[in-house]
mmCIF file with all atom_site columns, N, CA and C in Angstrom:
data_model
loop_
_atom_site.group_PDB
_atom_site.id
_atom_site.type_symbol
_atom_site.label_atom_id
_atom_site.label_alt_id
_atom_site.label_comp_id
_atom_site.label_asym_id
_atom_site.label_entity_id
_atom_site.label_seq_id
_atom_site.pdbx_PDB_ins_code
_atom_site.Cartn_x
_atom_site.Cartn_y
_atom_site.Cartn_z
_atom_site.occupancy
_atom_site.B_iso_or_equiv
_atom_site.pdbx_formal_charge
_atom_site.auth_seq_id
_atom_site.auth_comp_id
_atom_site.auth_asym_id
_atom_site.auth_atom_id
_atom_site.pdbx_PDB_model_num
ATOM 1   N N  . MET A 1 1  ? 90.669  101.468 121.710 1.00 42.00 ? 347 MET A N  1
ATOM 2   C CA . MET A 1 1  ? 92.032  101.966 121.668 1.00 42.00 ? 347 MET A CA 1
ATOM 3   C C  . MET A 1 1  ? 92.969  100.859 121.193 1.00 42.00 ? 347 MET A C  1
ATOM 4   N N  . ARG A 1 2  ? 93.833  101.166 120.273 1.00 50.00 ? 348 ARG A N  1
ATOM 5   C CA . ARG A 1 2  ? 94.766  100.184 119.727 1.00 50.00 ? 348 ARG A CA 1
ATOM 6   C C  . ARG A 1 2  ? 95.949  100.005 120.650 1.00 50.00 ? 348 ARG A C  1
ATOM 7   N N  . LYS A 1 3  ? 96.446  98.802  120.657 1.00 53.00 ? 349 LYS A N  1
ATOM 8   C CA . LYS A 1 3  ? 97.676  98.525  121.403 1.00 53.00 ? 349 LYS A CA 1
ATOM 9   C C  . LYS A 1 3  ? 98.852  99.084  120.619 1.00 53.00 ? 349 LYS A C  1
ATOM 10  N N  . SER A 1 4  ? 99.933  99.393  121.317 1.00 51.00 ? 350 SER A N  1
ATOM 11  C CA . SER A 1 4  ? 101.104 99.957  120.629 1.00 51.00 ? 350 SER A CA 1
ATOM 12  C C  . SER A 1 4  ? 101.693 98.971  119.627 1.00 51.00 ? 350 SER A C  1
ATOM 13  N N  . SER A 1 5  ? 101.596 97.670  119.883 1.00 50.00 ? 351 SER A N  1
ATOM 14  C CA . SER A 1 5  ? 102.127 96.683  118.931 1.00 50.00 ? 351 SER A CA 1
ATOM 15  C C  . SER A 1 5  ? 101.320 96.687  117.642 1.00 50.00 ? 351 SER A C  1
ATOM 16  N N  . GLU A 1 6  ? 99.998  96.923  117.728 1.00 52.00 ? 352 GLU A N  1
ATOM 17  C CA . GLU A 1 6  ? 99.179  97.001  116.527 1.00 52.00 ? 352 GLU A CA 1
ATOM 18  C C  . GLU A 1 6  ? 99.543  98.233  115.726 1.00 52.00 ? 352 GLU A C  1
ATOM 19  N N  . MET A 1 7  ? 99.748  99.349  116.404 1.00 51.00 ? 353 MET A N  1
ATOM 20  C CA . MET A 1 7  ? 100.123 100.571 115.707 1.00 51.00 ? 353 MET A CA 1
ATOM 21  C C  . MET A 1 7  ? 101.489 100.415 115.057 1.00 51.00 ? 353 MET A C  1
ATOM 22  N N  . ALA A 1 8  ? 102.412 99.764  115.736 1.00 55.00 ? 354 ALA A N  1
ATOM 23  C CA . ALA A 1 8  ? 103.746 99.562  115.170 1.00 55.00 ? 354 ALA A CA 1
ATOM 24  C C  . ALA A 1 8  ? 103.656 98.719  113.910 1.00 55.00 ? 354 ALA A C  1
ATOM 25  N N  . ALA A 1 9  ? 102.853 97.663  113.941 1.00 56.00 ? 355 ALA A N  1
ATOM 26  C CA . ALA A 1 9  ? 102.694 96.803  112.772 1.00 56.00 ? 355 ALA A CA 1
ATOM 27  C C  . ALA A 1 9  ? 102.071 97.582  111.623 1.00 56.00 ? 355 ALA A C  1
ATOM 28  N N  . ASN A 1 10 ? 101.091 98.418  111.914 1.00 72.00 ? 356 ASN A N  1
ATOM 29  C CA . ASN A 1 10 ? 100.447 99.210  110.871 1.00 72.00 ? 356 ASN A CA 1
ATOM 30  C C  . ASN A 1 10 ? 101.412 100.193 110.239 1.00 72.00 ? 356 ASN A C  1
ATOM 31  N N  . GLU A 1 11 ? 102.378 100.662 110.993 1.00 84.00 ? 357 GLU A N  1
ATOM 32  C CA . GLU A 1 11 ? 103.360 101.594 110.466 1.00 84.00 ? 357 GLU A CA 1
ATOM 33  C C  . GLU A 1 11 ? 104.516 100.876 109.774 1.00 84.00 ? 357 GLU A C  1
ATOM 34  N N  . LEU A 1 12 ? 104.896 99.715  110.282 1.00 92.00 ? 358 LEU A N  1
ATOM 35  C CA . LEU A 1 12 ? 106.053 99.001  109.744 1.00 92.00 ? 358 LEU A CA 1
ATOM 36  C C  . LEU A 1 12 ? 105.754 98.242  108.459 1.00 92.00 ? 358 LEU A C  1
ATOM 37  N N  . PHE A 1 13 ? 104.599 97.641  108.353 1.00 95.00 ? 359 PHE A N  1
ATOM 38  C CA . PHE A 1 13 ? 104.312 96.835  107.169 1.00 95.00 ? 359 PHE A CA 1
ATOM 39  C C  . PHE A 1 13 ? 104.501 97.619  105.874 1.00 95.00 ? 359 PHE A C  1
ATOM 40  N N  . PRO A 1 14 ? 103.899 98.804  105.732 1.00 96.00 ? 360 PRO A N  1
ATOM 41  C CA . PRO A 1 14 ? 104.100 99.543  104.471 1.00 96.00 ? 360 PRO A CA 1
ATOM 42  C C  . PRO A 1 14 ? 105.566 99.840  104.180 1.00 96.00 ? 360 PRO A C  1
ATOM 43  N N  . LYS A 1 15 ? 106.307 100.219 105.197 1.00 96.00 ? 361 LYS A N  1
ATOM 44  C CA . LYS A 1 15 ? 107.727 100.549 105.017 1.00 96.00 ? 361 LYS A CA 1
ATOM 45  C C  . LYS A 1 15 ? 108.535 99.320  104.632 1.00 96.00 ? 361 LYS A C  1
ATOM 46  N N  . ARG A 1 16 ? 108.265 98.216  105.301 1.00 96.00 ? 362 ARG A N  1
ATOM 47  C CA . ARG A 1 16 ? 109.032 96.997  105.007 1.00 96.00 ? 362 ARG A CA 1
ATOM 48  C C  . ARG A 1 16 ? 108.702 96.453  103.626 1.00 96.00 ? 362 ARG A C  1
ATOM 49  N N  . LEU A 1 17 ? 107.439 96.485  103.261 1.00 97.00 ? 363 LEU A N  1
ATOM 50  C CA . LEU A 1 17 ? 107.058 96.000  101.940 1.00 97.00 ? 363 LEU A CA 1
ATOM 51  C C  . LEU A 1 17 ? 107.752 96.814  100.851 1.00 97.00 ? 363 LEU A C  1
ATOM 52  N N  . ARG A 1 18 ? 107.694 98.115  100.979 1.00 97.00 ? 364 ARG A N  1
ATOM 53  C CA . ARG A 1 18 ? 108.327 98.976  99.971  1.00 97.00 ? 364 ARG A CA 1
ATOM 54  C C  . ARG A 1 18 ? 109.836 98.761  99.938  1.00 97.00 ? 364 ARG A C  1
ATOM 55  N N  . ALA A 1 19 ? 110.457 98.673  101.098 1.00 97.00 ? 365 ALA A N  1
ATOM 56  C CA . ALA A 1 19 ? 111.912 98.475  101.151 1.00 97.00 ? 365 ALA A CA 1
ATOM 57  C C  . ALA A 1 19 ? 112.312 97.149  100.498 1.00 97.00 ? 365 ALA A C  1
ATOM 58  N N  . LEU A 1 20 ? 111.561 96.097  100.776 1.00 98.00 ? 366 LEU A N  1
ATOM 59  C CA . LEU A 1 20 ? 111.859 94.795  100.173 1.00 98.00 ? 366 LEU A CA 1
ATOM 60  C C  . LEU A 1 20 ? 111.701 94.855  98.654  1.00 98.00 ? 366 LEU A C  1
ATOM 61  N N  . ARG A 1 21 ? 110.648 95.504  98.190  1.00 98.00 ? 367 ARG A N  1
ATOM 62  C CA . ARG A 1 21 ? 110.417 95.618  96.747  1.00 98.00 ? 367 ARG A CA 1
ATOM 63  C C  . ARG A 1 21 ? 111.533 96.431  96.092  1.00 98.00 ? 367 ARG A C  1
ATOM 64  N N  . GLU A 1 22 ? 111.895 97.537  96.708  1.00 98.00 ? 368 GLU A N  1
ATOM 65  C CA . GLU A 1 22 ? 112.945 98.377  96.126  1.00 98.00 ? 368 GLU A CA 1
ATOM 66  C C  . GLU A 1 22 ? 114.305 97.696  96.167  1.00 98.00 ? 368 GLU A C  1
ATOM 67  N N  . ARG A 1 23 ? 114.556 96.906  97.210  1.00 97.00 ? 369 ARG A N  1
ATOM 68  C CA . ARG A 1 23 ? 115.817 96.171  97.299  1.00 97.00 ? 369 ARG A CA 1
ATOM 69  C C  . ARG A 1 23 ? 115.946 95.201  96.132  1.00 97.00 ? 369 ARG A C  1
ATOM 70  N N  . ARG A 1 24 ? 114.829 94.624  95.699  1.00 97.00 ? 370 ARG A N  1
ATOM 71  C CA . ARG A 1 24 ? 114.840 93.704  94.556  1.00 97.00 ? 370 ARG A CA 1
ATOM 72  C C  . ARG A 1 24 ? 114.771 94.453  93.230  1.00 97.00 ? 370 ARG A C  1
ATOM 73  N N  . GLN A 1 25 ? 114.596 95.759  93.320  1.00 98.00 ? 371 GLN A N  1
ATOM 74  C CA . GLN A 1 25 ? 114.530 96.626  92.147  1.00 98.00 ? 371 GLN A CA 1
ATOM 75  C C  . GLN A 1 25 ? 113.437 96.194  91.172  1.00 98.00 ? 371 GLN A C  1
ATOM 76  N N  . ILE A 1 26 ? 112.242 95.989  91.736  1.00 97.00 ? 372 ILE A N  1
ATOM 77  C CA . ILE A 1 26 ? 111.113 95.647  90.875  1.00 97.00 ? 372 ILE A CA 1
ATOM 78  C C  . ILE A 1 26 ? 109.997 96.677  91.076  1.00 97.00 ? 372 ILE A C  1
ATOM 79  N N  . LYS A 1 27 ? 109.241 96.860  90.036  1.00 97.00 ? 373 LYS A N  1
ATOM 80  C CA . LYS A 1 27 ? 108.124 97.793  90.073  1.00 97.00 ? 373 LYS A CA 1
ATOM 81  C C  . LYS A 1 27 ? 106.917 97.125  90.739  1.00 97.00 ? 373 LYS A C  1
ATOM 82  N N  . ARG A 1 28 ? 106.013 97.953  91.198  1.00 97.00 ? 374 ARG A N  1
ATOM 83  C CA . ARG A 1 28 ? 104.793 97.437  91.831  1.00 97.00 ? 374 ARG A CA 1
ATOM 84  C C  . ARG A 1 28 ? 104.044 96.492  90.896  1.00 97.00 ? 374 ARG A C  1
ATOM 85  N N  . ARG A 1 29 ? 103.985 96.846  89.640  1.00 98.00 ? 375 ARG A N  1
ATOM 86  C CA . ARG A 1 29 ? 103.281 96.019  88.646  1.00 98.00 ? 375 ARG A CA 1
ATOM 87  C C  . ARG A 1 29 ? 103.873 94.619  88.591  1.00 98.00 ? 375 ARG A C  1
ATOM 88  N N  . VAL A 1 30 ? 105.190 94.543  88.592  1.00 98.00 ? 376 VAL A N  1
ATOM 89  C CA . VAL A 1 30 ? 105.869 93.246  88.517  1.00 98.00 ? 376 VAL A CA 1
ATOM 90  C C  . VAL A 1 30 ? 105.603 92.433  89.784  1.00 98.00 ? 376 VAL A C  1
ATOM 91  N N  . LEU A 1 31 ? 105.722 93.075  90.941  1.00 98.00 ? 377 LEU A N  1
ATOM 92  C CA . LEU A 1 31 ? 105.441 92.380  92.193  1.00 98.00 ? 377 LEU A CA 1
ATOM 93  C C  . LEU A 1 31 ? 104.010 91.870  92.203  1.00 98.00 ? 377 LEU A C  1
ATOM 94  N N  . ALA A 1 32 ? 103.099 92.695  91.761  1.00 97.00 ? 378 ALA A N  1
ATOM 95  C CA . ALA A 1 32 ? 101.690 92.295  91.722  1.00 97.00 ? 378 ALA A CA 1
ATOM 96  C C  . ALA A 1 32 ? 101.499 91.060  90.847  1.00 97.00 ? 378 ALA A C  1
ATOM 97  N N  . GLU A 1 33 ? 102.104 91.065  89.685  1.00 97.00 ? 379 GLU A N  1
ATOM 98  C CA . GLU A 1 33 ? 101.980 89.918  88.771  1.00 97.00 ? 379 GLU A CA 1
ATOM 99  C C  . GLU A 1 33 ? 102.580 88.659  89.382  1.00 97.00 ? 379 GLU A C  1
ATOM 100 N N  . LEU A 1 34 ? 103.743 88.787  89.992  1.00 97.00 ? 380 LEU A N  1
ATOM 101 C CA . LEU A 1 34 ? 104.424 87.629  90.570  1.00 97.00 ? 380 LEU A CA 1
ATOM 102 C C  . LEU A 1 34 ? 103.666 87.033  91.753  1.00 97.00 ? 380 LEU A C  1
ATOM 103 N N  . CYS A 1 35 ? 102.930 87.883  92.460  1.00 96.00 ? 381 CYS A N  1
ATOM 104 C CA . CYS A 1 35 ? 102.234 87.437  93.666  1.00 96.00 ? 381 CYS A CA 1
ATOM 105 C C  . CYS A 1 35 ? 100.737 87.236  93.463  1.00 96.00 ? 381 CYS A C  1
ATOM 106 N N  . GLY A 1 36 ? 100.253 87.474  92.265  1.00 97.00 ? 382 GLY A N  1
ATOM 107 C CA . GLY A 1 36 ? 98.833  87.290  91.995  1.00 97.00 ? 382 GLY A CA 1
ATOM 108 C C  . GLY A 1 36 ? 97.949  88.340  92.659  1.00 97.00 ? 382 GLY A C  1
ATOM 109 N N  . LEU A 1 37 ? 98.496  89.535  92.819  1.00 97.00 ? 383 LEU A N  1
ATOM 110 C CA . LEU A 1 37 ? 97.749  90.647  93.415  1.00 97.00 ? 383 LEU A CA 1
ATOM 111 C C  . LEU A 1 37 ? 97.638  91.752  92.380  1.00 97.00 ? 383 LEU A C  1
ATOM 112 N N  . SER A 1 38 ? 96.842  92.766  92.680  1.00 96.00 ? 384 SER A N  1
ATOM 113 C CA . SER A 1 38 ? 96.751  93.881  91.746  1.00 96.00 ? 384 SER A CA 1
ATOM 114 C C  . SER A 1 38 ? 97.787  94.942  92.109  1.00 96.00 ? 384 SER A C  1
ATOM 115 N N  . GLN A 1 39 ? 98.190  95.683  91.092  1.00 97.00 ? 385 GLN A N  1
ATOM 116 C CA . GLN A 1 39 ? 99.146  96.774  91.303  1.00 97.00 ? 385 GLN A CA 1
ATOM 117 C C  . GLN A 1 39 ? 98.530  97.800  92.253  1.00 97.00 ? 385 GLN A C  1
ATOM 118 N N  . HIS A 1 40 ? 97.244  98.007  92.144  1.00 97.00 ? 386 HIS A N  1
ATOM 119 C CA . HIS A 1 40 ? 96.524  98.945  93.005  1.00 97.00 ? 386 HIS A CA 1
ATOM 120 C C  . HIS A 1 40 ? 96.630  98.509  94.473  1.00 97.00 ? 386 HIS A C  1
ATOM 121 N N  . MET A 1 41 ? 96.512  97.211  94.726  1.00 97.00 ? 387 MET A N  1
ATOM 122 C CA . MET A 1 41 ? 96.618  96.706  96.104  1.00 97.00 ? 387 MET A CA 1
ATOM 123 C C  . MET A 1 41 ? 98.023  96.938  96.653  1.00 97.00 ? 387 MET A C  1
ATOM 124 N N  . ILE A 1 42 ? 99.024  96.660  95.853  1.00 97.00 ? 388 ILE A N  1
ATOM 125 C CA . ILE A 1 42 ? 100.402 96.864  96.297  1.00 97.00 ? 388 ILE A CA 1
ATOM 126 C C  . ILE A 1 42 ? 100.610 98.329  96.668  1.00 97.00 ? 388 ILE A C  1
ATOM 127 N N  . ARG A 1 43 ? 100.123 99.240  95.827  1.00 97.00 ? 389 ARG A N  1
ATOM 128 C CA . ARG A 1 43 ? 100.250 100.664 96.125  1.00 97.00 ? 389 ARG A CA 1
ATOM 129 C C  . ARG A 1 43 ? 99.536  101.014 97.428  1.00 97.00 ? 389 ARG A C  1
ATOM 130 N N  . ARG A 1 44 ? 98.336  100.499 97.612  1.00 97.00 ? 390 ARG A N  1
ATOM 131 C CA . ARG A 1 44 ? 97.577  100.805 98.836  1.00 97.00 ? 390 ARG A CA 1
ATOM 132 C C  . ARG A 1 44 ? 98.257  100.218 100.068 1.00 97.00 ? 390 ARG A C  1
ATOM 133 N N  . TYR A 1 45 ? 98.862  99.044  99.941  1.00 96.00 ? 391 TYR A N  1
ATOM 134 C CA . TYR A 1 45 ? 99.613  98.465  101.062 1.00 96.00 ? 391 TYR A CA 1
ATOM 135 C C  . TYR A 1 45 ? 100.799 99.363  101.410 1.00 96.00 ? 391 TYR A C  1
ATOM 136 N N  . GLU A 1 46 ? 101.547 99.775  100.392 1.00 96.00 ? 392 GLU A N  1
ATOM 137 C CA . GLU A 1 46 ? 102.746 100.582 100.622 1.00 96.00 ? 392 GLU A CA 1
ATOM 138 C C  . GLU A 1 46 ? 102.424 101.976 101.154 1.00 96.00 ? 392 GLU A C  1
ATOM 139 N N  . GLU A 1 47 ? 101.265 102.482 100.823 1.00 95.00 ? 393 GLU A N  1
ATOM 140 C CA . GLU A 1 47 ? 100.857 103.801 101.306 1.00 95.00 ? 393 GLU A CA 1
ATOM 141 C C  . GLU A 1 47 ? 100.177 103.711 102.675 1.00 95.00 ? 393 GLU A C  1
ATOM 142 N N  . GLY A 1 48 ? 99.956  102.499 103.158 1.00 94.00 ? 394 GLY A N  1
ATOM 143 C CA . GLY A 1 48 ? 99.304  102.319 104.447 1.00 94.00 ? 394 GLY A CA 1
ATOM 144 C C  . GLY A 1 48 ? 97.809  102.571 104.400 1.00 94.00 ? 394 GLY A C  1
ATOM 145 N N  . GLU A 1 49 ? 97.240  102.551 103.205 1.00 94.00 ? 395 GLU A N  1
ATOM 146 C CA . GLU A 1 49 ? 95.813  102.807 103.030 1.00 94.00 ? 395 GLU A CA 1
ATOM 147 C C  . GLU A 1 49 ? 94.971  101.556 103.240 1.00 94.00 ? 395 GLU A C  1
ATOM 148 N N  . MET A 1 50 ? 95.604  100.400 103.173 1.00 93.00 ? 396 MET A N  1
ATOM 149 C CA . MET A 1 50 ? 94.877  99.135  103.251 1.00 93.00 ? 396 MET A CA 1
ATOM 150 C C  . MET A 1 50 ? 95.750  98.103  103.944 1.00 93.00 ? 396 MET A C  1
ATOM 151 N N  . GLU A 1 51 ? 95.131  97.292  104.769 1.00 92.00 ? 397 GLU A N  1
ATOM 152 C CA . GLU A 1 51 ? 95.859  96.205  105.418 1.00 92.00 ? 397 GLU A CA 1
ATOM 153 C C  . GLU A 1 51 ? 95.609  94.912  104.647 1.00 92.00 ? 397 GLU A C  1
ATOM 154 N N  . PRO A 1 52 ? 96.642  94.123  104.446 1.00 94.00 ? 398 PRO A N  1
ATOM 155 C CA . PRO A 1 52 ? 96.488  92.898  103.656 1.00 94.00 ? 398 PRO A CA 1
ATOM 156 C C  . PRO A 1 52 ? 95.782  91.795  104.427 1.00 94.00 ? 398 PRO A C  1
ATOM 157 N N  . LYS A 1 53 ? 95.139  90.929  103.668 1.00 95.00 ? 399 LYS A N  1
ATOM 158 C CA . LYS A 1 53 ? 94.553  89.714  104.241 1.00 95.00 ? 399 LYS A CA 1
ATOM 159 C C  . LYS A 1 53 ? 95.690  88.750  104.546 1.00 95.00 ? 399 LYS A C  1
ATOM 160 N N  . ALA A 1 54 ? 95.395  87.762  105.370 1.00 95.00 ? 400 ALA A N  1
ATOM 161 C CA . ALA A 1 54 ? 96.405  86.765  105.740 1.00 95.00 ? 400 ALA A CA 1
ATOM 162 C C  . ALA A 1 54 ? 96.982  86.074  104.504 1.00 95.00 ? 400 ALA A C  1
ATOM 163 N N  . SER A 1 55 ? 96.137  85.764  103.547 1.00 96.00 ? 401 SER A N  1
ATOM 164 C CA . SER A 1 55 ? 96.613  85.066  102.345 1.00 96.00 ? 401 SER A CA 1
ATOM 165 C C  . SER A 1 55 ? 97.600  85.936  101.551 1.00 96.00 ? 401 SER A C  1
ATOM 166 N N  . SER A 1 56 ? 97.350  87.238  101.499 1.00 97.00 ? 402 SER A N  1
ATOM 167 C CA . SER A 1 56 ? 98.270  88.138  100.798 1.00 97.00 ? 402 SER A CA 1
ATOM 168 C C  . SER A 1 56 ? 99.587  88.259  101.545 1.00 97.00 ? 402 SER A C  1
ATOM 169 N N  . LEU A 1 57 ? 99.510  88.322  102.874 1.00 96.00 ? 403 LEU A N  1
ATOM 170 C CA . LEU A 1 57 ? 100.733 88.370  103.680 1.00 96.00 ? 403 LEU A CA 1
ATOM 171 C C  . LEU A 1 57 ? 101.600 87.144  103.433 1.00 96.00 ? 403 LEU A C  1
ATOM 172 N N  . GLU A 1 58 ? 100.971 85.989  103.370 1.00 97.00 ? 404 GLU A N  1
ATOM 173 C CA . GLU A 1 58 ? 101.714 84.744  103.147 1.00 97.00 ? 404 GLU A CA 1
ATOM 174 C C  . GLU A 1 58 ? 102.409 84.760  101.790 1.00 97.00 ? 404 GLU A C  1
ATOM 175 N N  . VAL A 1 59 ? 101.700 85.194  100.766 1.00 98.00 ? 405 VAL A N  1
ATOM 176 C CA . VAL A 1 59 ? 102.272 85.229  99.415  1.00 98.00 ? 405 VAL A CA 1
ATOM 177 C C  . VAL A 1 59 ? 103.456 86.195  99.364  1.00 98.00 ? 405 VAL A C  1
ATOM 178 N N  . LEU A 1 60 ? 103.288 87.374  99.956  1.00 98.00 ? 406 LEU A N  1
ATOM 179 C CA . LEU A 1 60 ? 104.366 88.357  99.958  1.00 98.00 ? 406 LEU A CA 1
ATOM 180 C C  . LEU A 1 60 ? 105.569 87.871  100.758 1.00 98.00 ? 406 LEU A C  1
ATOM 181 N N  . ALA A 1 61 ? 105.317 87.276  101.912 1.00 98.00 ? 407 ALA A N  1
ATOM 182 C CA . ALA A 1 61 ? 106.411 86.752  102.732 1.00 98.00 ? 407 ALA A CA 1
ATOM 183 C C  . ALA A 1 61 ? 107.167 85.655  101.987 1.00 98.00 ? 407 ALA A C  1
ATOM 184 N N  . ASP A 1 62 ? 106.434 84.777  101.328 1.00 98.00 ? 408 ASP A N  1
ATOM 185 C CA . ASP A 1 62 ? 107.078 83.705  100.561 1.00 98.00 ? 408 ASP A CA 1
ATOM 186 C C  . ASP A 1 62 ? 107.928 84.285  99.424  1.00 98.00 ? 408 ASP A C  1
ATOM 187 N N  . TYR A 1 63 ? 107.389 85.256  98.719  1.00 98.00 ? 409 TYR A N  1
ATOM 188 C CA . TYR A 1 63 ? 108.128 85.842  97.601  1.00 98.00 ? 409 TYR A CA 1
ATOM 189 C C  . TYR A 1 63 ? 109.440 86.470  98.081  1.00 98.00 ? 409 TYR A C  1
ATOM 190 N N  . PHE A 1 64 ? 109.370 87.236  99.168  1.00 98.00 ? 410 PHE A N  1
ATOM 191 C CA . PHE A 1 64 ? 110.557 87.929  99.658  1.00 98.00 ? 410 PHE A CA 1
ATOM 192 C C  . PHE A 1 64 ? 111.417 87.066  100.583 1.00 98.00 ? 410 PHE A C  1
ATOM 193 N N  . GLU A 1 65 ? 110.973 85.844  100.840 1.00 97.00 ? 411 GLU A N  1
ATOM 194 C CA . GLU A 1 65 ? 111.706 84.904  101.696 1.00 97.00 ? 411 GLU A CA 1
ATOM 195 C C  . GLU A 1 65 ? 111.932 85.486  103.091 1.00 97.00 ? 411 GLU A C  1
ATOM 196 N N  . VAL A 1 66 ? 110.867 86.045  103.646 1.00 97.00 ? 412 VAL A N  1
ATOM 197 C CA . VAL A 1 66 ? 110.861 86.552  105.014 1.00 97.00 ? 412 VAL A CA 1
ATOM 198 C C  . VAL A 1 66 ? 109.640 85.960  105.709 1.00 97.00 ? 412 VAL A C  1
ATOM 199 N N  . THR A 1 67 ? 109.542 86.176  107.000 1.00 96.00 ? 413 THR A N  1
ATOM 200 C CA . THR A 1 67 ? 108.376 85.690  107.724 1.00 96.00 ? 413 THR A CA 1
ATOM 201 C C  . THR A 1 67 ? 107.269 86.746  107.722 1.00 96.00 ? 413 THR A C  1
ATOM 202 N N  . VAL A 1 68 ? 106.061 86.281  107.931 1.00 95.00 ? 414 VAL A N  1
ATOM 203 C CA . VAL A 1 68 ? 104.934 87.205  108.080 1.00 95.00 ? 414 VAL A CA 1
ATOM 204 C C  . VAL A 1 68 ? 105.185 88.098  109.291 1.00 95.00 ? 414 VAL A C  1
ATOM 205 N N  . ASP A 1 69 ? 105.746 87.536  110.344 1.00 94.00 ? 415 ASP A N  1
ATOM 206 C CA . ASP A 1 69 ? 106.067 88.331  111.530 1.00 94.00 ? 415 ASP A CA 1
ATOM 207 C C  . ASP A 1 69 ? 107.017 89.480  111.182 1.00 94.00 ? 415 ASP A C  1
ATOM 208 N N  . TYR A 1 70 ? 108.001 89.217  110.335 1.00 95.00 ? 416 TYR A N  1
ATOM 209 C CA . TYR A 1 70 ? 108.916 90.280  109.926 1.00 95.00 ? 416 TYR A CA 1
ATOM 210 C C  . TYR A 1 70 ? 108.156 91.383  109.195 1.00 95.00 ? 416 TYR A C  1
ATOM 211 N N  . LEU A 1 71 ? 107.303 90.990  108.239 1.00 95.00 ? 417 LEU A N  1
ATOM 212 C CA . LEU A 1 71 ? 106.539 91.991  107.509 1.00 95.00 ? 417 LEU A CA 1
ATOM 213 C C  . LEU A 1 71 ? 105.702 92.859  108.425 1.00 95.00 ? 417 LEU A C  1
ATOM 214 N N  . LEU A 1 72 ? 105.169 92.249  109.476 1.00 92.00 ? 418 LEU A N  1
ATOM 215 C CA . LEU A 1 72 ? 104.299 92.977  110.402 1.00 92.00 ? 418 LEU A CA 1
ATOM 216 C C  . LEU A 1 72 ? 105.065 93.676  111.516 1.00 92.00 ? 418 LEU A C  1
ATOM 217 N N  . GLY A 1 73 ? 106.373 93.523  111.530 1.00 89.00 ? 419 GLY A N  1
ATOM 218 C CA . GLY A 1 73 ? 107.181 94.168  112.564 1.00 89.00 ? 419 GLY A CA 1
ATOM 219 C C  . GLY A 1 73 ? 107.125 93.456  113.896 1.00 89.00 ? 419 GLY A C  1
ATOM 220 N N  . ARG A 1 74 ? 106.884 92.142  113.863 1.00 86.00 ? 420 ARG A N  1
ATOM 221 C CA . ARG A 1 74 ? 106.748 91.352  115.086 1.00 86.00 ? 420 ARG A CA 1
ATOM 222 C C  . ARG A 1 74 ? 107.932 90.413  115.289 1.00 86.00 ? 420 ARG A C  1
ATOM 223 N N  . GLU A 1 75 ? 109.061 90.744  114.759 1.00 71.00 ? 421 GLU A N  1
ATOM 224 C CA . GLU A 1 75 ? 110.248 89.902  114.814 1.00 71.00 ? 421 GLU A CA 1
ATOM 225 C C  . GLU A 1 75 ? 110.266 89.137  116.074 1.00 71.00 ? 421 GLU A C  1
#
């Protein structure tokens, strides 16, 4: 059984990633190129189909100038 904090992070990460990307007005393809990820991965992250590895979280957090905790909903 998952803890409620894990479920919250699983629900918040896709929403926060998409919101941050849209706030910068960039397409998934552009974000993928800037972060060294595939466009397919970005789509799967935003759809909640896939959870990112720690290294991907770090790259995304650095790009958006937020913390990994923020991305995961662990403020």
